[in-house]
CSV table of C-alpha atoms in Angstrom, one decimal:
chain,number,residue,atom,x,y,z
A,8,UNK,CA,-21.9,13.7,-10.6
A,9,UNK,CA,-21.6,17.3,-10.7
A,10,UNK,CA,-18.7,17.8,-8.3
A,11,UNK,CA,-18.7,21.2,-7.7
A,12,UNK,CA,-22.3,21.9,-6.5
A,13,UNK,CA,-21.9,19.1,-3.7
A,14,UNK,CA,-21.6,20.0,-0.5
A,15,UNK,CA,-19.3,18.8,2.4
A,16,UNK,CA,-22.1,16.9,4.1
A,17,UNK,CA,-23.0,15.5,0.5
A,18,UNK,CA,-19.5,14.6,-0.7
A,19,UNK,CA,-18.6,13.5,3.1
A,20,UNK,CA,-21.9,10.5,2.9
A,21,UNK,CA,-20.7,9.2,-0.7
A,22,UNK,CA,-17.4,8.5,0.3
A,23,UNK,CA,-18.4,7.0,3.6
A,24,UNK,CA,-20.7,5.3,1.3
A,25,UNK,CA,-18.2,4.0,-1.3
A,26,UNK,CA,-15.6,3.2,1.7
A,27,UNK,CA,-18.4,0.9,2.8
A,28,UNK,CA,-18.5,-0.8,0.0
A,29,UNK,CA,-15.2,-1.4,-0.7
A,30,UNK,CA,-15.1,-3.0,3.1
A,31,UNK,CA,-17.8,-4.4,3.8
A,32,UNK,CA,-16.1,-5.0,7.2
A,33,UNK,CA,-15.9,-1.8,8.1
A,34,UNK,CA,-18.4,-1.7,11.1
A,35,UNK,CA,-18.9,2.3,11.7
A,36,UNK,CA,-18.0,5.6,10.0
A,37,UNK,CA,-18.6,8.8,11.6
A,38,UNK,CA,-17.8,12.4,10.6
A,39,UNK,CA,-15.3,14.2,12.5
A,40,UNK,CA,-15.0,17.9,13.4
A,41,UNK,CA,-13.2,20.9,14.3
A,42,UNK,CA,-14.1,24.7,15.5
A,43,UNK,CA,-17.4,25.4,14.0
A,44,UNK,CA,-15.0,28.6,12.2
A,45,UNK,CA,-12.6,25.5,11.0
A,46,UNK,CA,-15.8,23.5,9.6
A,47,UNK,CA,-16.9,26.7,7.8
A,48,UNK,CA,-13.8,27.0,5.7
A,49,UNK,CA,-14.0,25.6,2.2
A,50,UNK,CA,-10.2,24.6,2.6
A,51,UNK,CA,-10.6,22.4,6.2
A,52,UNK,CA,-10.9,18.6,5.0
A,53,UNK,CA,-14.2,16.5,5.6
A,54,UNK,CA,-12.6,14.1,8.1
A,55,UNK,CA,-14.0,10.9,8.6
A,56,UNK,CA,-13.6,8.1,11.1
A,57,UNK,CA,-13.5,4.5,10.0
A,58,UNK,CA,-14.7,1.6,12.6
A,59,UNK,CA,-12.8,-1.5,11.0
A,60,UNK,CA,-11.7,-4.8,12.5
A,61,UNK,CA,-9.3,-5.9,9.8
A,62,UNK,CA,-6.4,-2.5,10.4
A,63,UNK,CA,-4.0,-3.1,13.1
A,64,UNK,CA,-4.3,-1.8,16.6
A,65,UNK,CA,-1.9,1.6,16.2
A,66,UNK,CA,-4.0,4.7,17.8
A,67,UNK,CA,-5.1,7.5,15.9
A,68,UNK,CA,-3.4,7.9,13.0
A,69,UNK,CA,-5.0,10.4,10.6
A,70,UNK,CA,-4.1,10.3,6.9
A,71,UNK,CA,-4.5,13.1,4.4
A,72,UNK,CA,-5.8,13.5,0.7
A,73,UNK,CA,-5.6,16.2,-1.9
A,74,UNK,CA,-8.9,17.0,-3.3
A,75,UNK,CA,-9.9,14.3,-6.2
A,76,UNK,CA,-12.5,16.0,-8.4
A,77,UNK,CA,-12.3,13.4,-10.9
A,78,UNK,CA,-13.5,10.8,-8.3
A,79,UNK,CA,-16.5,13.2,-7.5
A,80,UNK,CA,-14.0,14.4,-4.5
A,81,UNK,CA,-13.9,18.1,-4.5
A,82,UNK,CA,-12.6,18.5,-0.8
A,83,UNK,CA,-9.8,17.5,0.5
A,84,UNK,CA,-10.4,14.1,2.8
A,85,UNK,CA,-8.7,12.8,6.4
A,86,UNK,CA,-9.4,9.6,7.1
A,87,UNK,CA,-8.9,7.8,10.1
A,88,UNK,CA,-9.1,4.0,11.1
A,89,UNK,CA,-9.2,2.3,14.2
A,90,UNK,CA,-10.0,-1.5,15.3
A,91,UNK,CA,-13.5,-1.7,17.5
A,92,UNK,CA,-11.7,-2.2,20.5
A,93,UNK,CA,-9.7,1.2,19.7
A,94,UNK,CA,-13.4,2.3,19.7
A,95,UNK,CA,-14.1,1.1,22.8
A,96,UNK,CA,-10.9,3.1,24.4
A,97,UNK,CA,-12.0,6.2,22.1
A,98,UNK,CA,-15.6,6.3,23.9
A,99,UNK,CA,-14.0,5.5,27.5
A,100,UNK,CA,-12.0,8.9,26.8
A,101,UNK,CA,-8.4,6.7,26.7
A,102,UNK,CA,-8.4,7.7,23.2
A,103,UNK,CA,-8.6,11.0,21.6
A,104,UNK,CA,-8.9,12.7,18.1
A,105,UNK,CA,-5.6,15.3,17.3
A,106,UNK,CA,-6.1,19.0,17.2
A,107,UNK,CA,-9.3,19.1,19.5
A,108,UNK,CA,-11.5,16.9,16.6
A,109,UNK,CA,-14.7,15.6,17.9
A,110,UNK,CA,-16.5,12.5,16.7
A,111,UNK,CA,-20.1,14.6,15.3
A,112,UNK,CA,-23.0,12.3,13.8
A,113,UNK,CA,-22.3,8.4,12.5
A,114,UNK,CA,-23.2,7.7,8.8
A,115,UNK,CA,-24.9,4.4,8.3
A,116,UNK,CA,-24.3,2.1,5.9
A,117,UNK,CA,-27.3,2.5,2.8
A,118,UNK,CA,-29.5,-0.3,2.6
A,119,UNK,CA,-28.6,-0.7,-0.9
A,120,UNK,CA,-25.7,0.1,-3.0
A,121,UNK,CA,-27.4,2.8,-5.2
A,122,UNK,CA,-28.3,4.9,-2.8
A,123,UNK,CA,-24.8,6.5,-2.6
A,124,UNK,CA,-24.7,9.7,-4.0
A,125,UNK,CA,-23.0,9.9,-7.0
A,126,UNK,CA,-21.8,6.5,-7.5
A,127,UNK,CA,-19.3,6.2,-10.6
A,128,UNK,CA,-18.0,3.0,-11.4
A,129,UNK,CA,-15.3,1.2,-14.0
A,130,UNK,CA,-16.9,-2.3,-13.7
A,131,UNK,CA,-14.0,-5.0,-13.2
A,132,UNK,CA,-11.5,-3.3,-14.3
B,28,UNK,CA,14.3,36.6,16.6
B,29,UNK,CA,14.6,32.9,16.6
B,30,UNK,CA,14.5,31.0,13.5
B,31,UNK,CA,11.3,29.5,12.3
B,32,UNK,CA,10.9,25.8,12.5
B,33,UNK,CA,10.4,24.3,9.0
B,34,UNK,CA,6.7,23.6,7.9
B,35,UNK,CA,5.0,20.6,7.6
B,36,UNK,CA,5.1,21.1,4.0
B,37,UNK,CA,8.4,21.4,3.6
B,38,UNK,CA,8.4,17.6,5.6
B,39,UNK,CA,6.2,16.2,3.2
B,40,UNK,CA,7.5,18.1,0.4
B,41,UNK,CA,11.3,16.3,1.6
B,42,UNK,CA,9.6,13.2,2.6
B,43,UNK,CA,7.9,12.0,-0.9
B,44,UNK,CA,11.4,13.3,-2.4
B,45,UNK,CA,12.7,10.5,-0.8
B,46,UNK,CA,10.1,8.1,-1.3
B,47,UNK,CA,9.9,8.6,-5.0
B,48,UNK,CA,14.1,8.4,-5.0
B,49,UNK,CA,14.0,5.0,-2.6
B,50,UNK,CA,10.8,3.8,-4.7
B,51,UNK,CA,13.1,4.4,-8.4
B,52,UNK,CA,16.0,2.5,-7.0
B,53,UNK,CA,13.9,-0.7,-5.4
B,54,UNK,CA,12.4,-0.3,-9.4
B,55,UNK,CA,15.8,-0.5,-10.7
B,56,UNK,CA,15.8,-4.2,-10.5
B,57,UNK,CA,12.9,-4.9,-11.1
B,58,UNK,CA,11.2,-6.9,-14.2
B,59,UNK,CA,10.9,-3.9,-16.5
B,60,UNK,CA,13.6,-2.2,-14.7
B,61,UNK,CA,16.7,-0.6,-16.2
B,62,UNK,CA,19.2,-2.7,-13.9
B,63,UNK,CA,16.9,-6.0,-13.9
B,64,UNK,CA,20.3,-7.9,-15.3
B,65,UNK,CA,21.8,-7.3,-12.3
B,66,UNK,CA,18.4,-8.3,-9.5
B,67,UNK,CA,20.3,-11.5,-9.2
B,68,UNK,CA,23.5,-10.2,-7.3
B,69,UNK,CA,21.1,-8.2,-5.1
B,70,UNK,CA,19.7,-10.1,-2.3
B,71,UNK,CA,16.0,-10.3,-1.8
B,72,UNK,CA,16.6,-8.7,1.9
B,73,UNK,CA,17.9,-5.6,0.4
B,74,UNK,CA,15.7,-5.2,-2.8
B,75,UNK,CA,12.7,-5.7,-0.2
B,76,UNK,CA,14.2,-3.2,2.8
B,77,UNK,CA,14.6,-0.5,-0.7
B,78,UNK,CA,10.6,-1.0,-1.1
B,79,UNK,CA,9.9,-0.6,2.4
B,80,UNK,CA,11.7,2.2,3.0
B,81,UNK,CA,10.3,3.5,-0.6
B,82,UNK,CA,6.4,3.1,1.5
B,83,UNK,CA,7.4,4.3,4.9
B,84,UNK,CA,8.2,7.5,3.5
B,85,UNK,CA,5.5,8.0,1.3
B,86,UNK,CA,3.0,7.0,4.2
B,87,UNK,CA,5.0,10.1,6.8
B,88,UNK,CA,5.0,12.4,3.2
B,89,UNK,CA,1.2,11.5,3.9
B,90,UNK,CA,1.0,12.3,7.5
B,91,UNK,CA,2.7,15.7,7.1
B,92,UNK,CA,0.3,16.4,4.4
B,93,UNK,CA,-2.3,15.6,7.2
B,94,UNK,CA,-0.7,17.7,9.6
B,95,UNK,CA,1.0,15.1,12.2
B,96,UNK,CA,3.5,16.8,14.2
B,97,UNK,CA,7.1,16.1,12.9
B,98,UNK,CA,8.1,14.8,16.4
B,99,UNK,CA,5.4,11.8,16.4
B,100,UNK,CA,6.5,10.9,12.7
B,101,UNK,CA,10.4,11.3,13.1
B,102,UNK,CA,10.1,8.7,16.1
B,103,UNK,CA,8.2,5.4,14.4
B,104,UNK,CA,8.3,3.3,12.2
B,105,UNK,CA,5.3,1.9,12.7
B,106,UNK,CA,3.7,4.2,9.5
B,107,UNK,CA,2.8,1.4,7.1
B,108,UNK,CA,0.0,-0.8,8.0
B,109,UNK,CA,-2.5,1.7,8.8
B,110,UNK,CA,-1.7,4.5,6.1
B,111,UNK,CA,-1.0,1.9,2.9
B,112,UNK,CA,-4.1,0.2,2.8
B,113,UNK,CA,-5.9,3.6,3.3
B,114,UNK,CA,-3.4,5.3,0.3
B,115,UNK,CA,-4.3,2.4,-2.4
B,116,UNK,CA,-8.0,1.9,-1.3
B,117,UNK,CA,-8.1,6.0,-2.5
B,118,UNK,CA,-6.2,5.2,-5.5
B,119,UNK,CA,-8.4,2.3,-6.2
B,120,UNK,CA,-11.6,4.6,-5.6
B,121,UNK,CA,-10.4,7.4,-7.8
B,122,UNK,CA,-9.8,4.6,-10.6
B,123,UNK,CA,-13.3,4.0,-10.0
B,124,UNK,CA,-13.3,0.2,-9.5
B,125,UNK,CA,-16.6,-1.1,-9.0
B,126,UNK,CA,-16.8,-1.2,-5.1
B,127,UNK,CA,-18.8,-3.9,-5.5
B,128,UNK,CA,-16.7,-6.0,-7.0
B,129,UNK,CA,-15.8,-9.6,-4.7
B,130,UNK,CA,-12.3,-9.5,-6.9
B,131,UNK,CA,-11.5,-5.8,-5.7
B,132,UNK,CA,-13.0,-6.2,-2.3
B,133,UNK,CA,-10.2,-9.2,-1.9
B,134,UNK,CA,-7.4,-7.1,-3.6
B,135,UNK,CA,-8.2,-4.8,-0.6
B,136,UNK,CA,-8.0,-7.6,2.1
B,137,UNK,CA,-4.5,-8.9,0.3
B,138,UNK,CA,-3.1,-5.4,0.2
B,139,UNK,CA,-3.9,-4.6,3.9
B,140,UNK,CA,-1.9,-8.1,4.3
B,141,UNK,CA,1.1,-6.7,2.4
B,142,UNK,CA,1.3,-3.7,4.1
B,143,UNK,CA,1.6,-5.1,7.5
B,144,UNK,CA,4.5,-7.4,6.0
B,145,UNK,CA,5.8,-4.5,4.5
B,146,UNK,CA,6.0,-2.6,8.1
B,147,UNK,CA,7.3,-6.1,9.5
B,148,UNK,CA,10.4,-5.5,7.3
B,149,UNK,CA,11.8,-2.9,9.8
B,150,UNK,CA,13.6,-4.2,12.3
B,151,UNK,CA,11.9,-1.7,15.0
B,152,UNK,CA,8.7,-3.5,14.2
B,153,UNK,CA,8.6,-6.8,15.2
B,154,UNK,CA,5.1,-7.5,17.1
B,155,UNK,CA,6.7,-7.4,20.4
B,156,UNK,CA,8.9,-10.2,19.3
B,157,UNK,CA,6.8,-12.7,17.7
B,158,UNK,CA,7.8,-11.3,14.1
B,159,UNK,CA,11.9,-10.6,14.4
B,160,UNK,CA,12.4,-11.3,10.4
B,161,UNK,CA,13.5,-8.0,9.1
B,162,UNK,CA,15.7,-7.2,5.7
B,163,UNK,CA,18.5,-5.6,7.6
B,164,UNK,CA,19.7,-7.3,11.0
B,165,UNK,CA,20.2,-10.8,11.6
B,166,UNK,CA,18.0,-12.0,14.5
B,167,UNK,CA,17.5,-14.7,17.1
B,168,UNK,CA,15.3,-17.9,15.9
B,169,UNK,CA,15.3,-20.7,19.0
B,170,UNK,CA,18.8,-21.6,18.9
B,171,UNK,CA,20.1,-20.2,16.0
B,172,UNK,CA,20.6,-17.2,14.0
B,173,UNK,CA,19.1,-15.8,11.0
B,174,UNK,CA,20.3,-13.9,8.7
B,175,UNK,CA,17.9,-12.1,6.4
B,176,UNK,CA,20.6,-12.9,3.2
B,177,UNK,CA,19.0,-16.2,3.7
B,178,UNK,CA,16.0,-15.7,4.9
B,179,UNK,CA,12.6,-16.7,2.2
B,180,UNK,CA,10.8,-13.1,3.2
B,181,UNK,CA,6.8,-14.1,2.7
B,182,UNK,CA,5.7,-10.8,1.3
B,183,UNK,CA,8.6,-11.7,-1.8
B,184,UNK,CA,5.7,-14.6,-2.7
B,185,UNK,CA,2.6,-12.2,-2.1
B,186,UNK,CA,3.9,-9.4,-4.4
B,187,UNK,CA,4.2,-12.0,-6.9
B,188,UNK,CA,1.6,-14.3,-6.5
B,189,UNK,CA,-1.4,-13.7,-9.4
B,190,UNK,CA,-3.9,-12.4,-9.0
B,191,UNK,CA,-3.3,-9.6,-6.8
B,192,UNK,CA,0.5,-9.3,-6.2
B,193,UNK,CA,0.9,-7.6,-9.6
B,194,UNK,CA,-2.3,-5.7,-9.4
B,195,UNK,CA,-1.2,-4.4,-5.7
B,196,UNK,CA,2.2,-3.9,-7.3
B,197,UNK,CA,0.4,-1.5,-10.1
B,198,UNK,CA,-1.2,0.6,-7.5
B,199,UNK,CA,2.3,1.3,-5.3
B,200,UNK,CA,3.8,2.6,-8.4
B,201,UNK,CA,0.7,4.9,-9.3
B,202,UNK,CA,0.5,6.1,-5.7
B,203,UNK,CA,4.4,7.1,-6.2
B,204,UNK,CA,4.1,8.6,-9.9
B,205,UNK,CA,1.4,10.6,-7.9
B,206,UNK,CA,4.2,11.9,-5.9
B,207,UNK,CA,6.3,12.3,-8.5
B,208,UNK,CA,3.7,14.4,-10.6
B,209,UNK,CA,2.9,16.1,-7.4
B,210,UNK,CA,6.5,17.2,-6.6
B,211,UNK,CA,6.6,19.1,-10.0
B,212,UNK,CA,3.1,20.4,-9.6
B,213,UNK,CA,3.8,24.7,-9.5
């Protein structure tokens, strides 16, 4: 994968992607937003929010990551995981995203593993 | 003019400091570590509390990277079981382990396991009181009390249990030599 010549949107679906595949319990992933001014900066992280009923009920807790070009990662990366009943509370409004984030459009799983963009692999390593 | 509060970068910068220091010292004792002569006069309660205080820190050097205000972070404990599993799984990805794989996809499931038993170790955590086993105060068990010198700590078996204990084990000390290489970055 040519890192540098993805964009955002590309780079944000392979890792949603990958993250899929690594948990195949996870149940949704959406991408998360800021100010449209924010989003336009190459330096704002693509910030994704992770649907999964194995983490532990604990709110919003956002983690950070440096860019990983190596990994086909050329952005820096939030991710964010919450249990579906944290879901639930999210969409009732009981729960909110920091910094004025809003949930924007959910990535779906690909039907089939090599449909994700990019995919790089070391076997069983 | 009043002075300026310090940055989150100087948090995180101070935070995986510490980590890395905490994370040296639980290594130390060790099987390859420089002191692993002496692992046997250290109790497992105090190696383990050195390791978990080695992750909280690297998991809040994390959140300040993110950008979570200092007075959330300073105030819980509770840092662990959400941000490890989320740390490794990136380490694991940028390793590029086959995502496919049923043997990683466990390894995932195992380390999300550790994590919480890692997070357990603090005596502020203690699942409303259903878990009070911590590494550092003794605690109430039915009639009697427990003292974590002599208590037989779980996780101790799951770091060392093959075949993901020493794999899991391999990833903590990558995400820390990250730090490391990180803190020296210009």
């Amino acid at each position: 994968m040519v890192a540098s010549r993805l964009s955002k949107d590309d780079v944000a679906r392979y890792l949603a992607q990958q993250h899929f595949r690594y948990e195949p319990e996870l149940t949704r992933i959406f991408r998360v937003g800021g100010s449209a001014e924010a989003e336009a900066r190459p330096d704002e992280p693509i910030k994704l929010l992770e649907v999964n009923p194995i983490t532990i009920e604990s709110g919003v807790v956002p983690v950070g990551f440096d860019p990983s070009p190596a990994s086909g990662v050329p952005y820096s990366t939030v991710l964010i995981e919450i249990t579906p009943k944290e879901f639930q509370q999210f969409e009732q409004g009981l729960l909110k995203l920091p910094r004025g984030w809003q949930v924007m459009e959910e990535i779906p799983r690909a039907e089939s593993p090599g449909s994700a963009v990019g995919s790089r692999t070391n076997g069983d390593r | 003019m009043a002075d300026a509060p310090p940055l989150d970068a100087d948090w995180d910068r101070a935070f995986a400091r510490q980590a890395v220091a905490d994370y040296r010292f639980w290594s130390l004792f060790e099987s390859d570590g420089e002191l692993e002569q002496a692992r046997s006069k250290i109790a497992l309660c105090q190696r383990l509390m050195l390791l978990q205080m080695a992750c909280e820190k690297l998991c809040k050097a994390y959140a300040y990277r993110e950008g979570t205000t200092s007075k959330d972070l300073q105030a819980s404990h509770a840092y662990i079981a959400k941000r490890l599993p989320l740390i490794l799984r990136q380490i694991m990805q940028d390793f590029g382990h086959n995502p496919d794989s049923a043997k990683f996809r466990d390894l995932i499931k195992r380390q999300r396991l550790i994590a919480r038993e890692l997070e357990l170790l603090q005596p502020a955590v203690d699942e409303n009181g259903r878990r009070p086993d911590n590494c550092e105060y003794p605690w109430q068990d039915g009639t009697v009390v427990r003292s974590p010198l002599d208590y037989p700590f779980a996780i101790a078996d799951l770091l060392q249990a093959r075949p993901f204990g020493p794999t899991i084990l391999k990833w903590l000390k990558t995400a820390f030599e990250r730090e490391a290489t990180r803190l020296h970055a210009p």
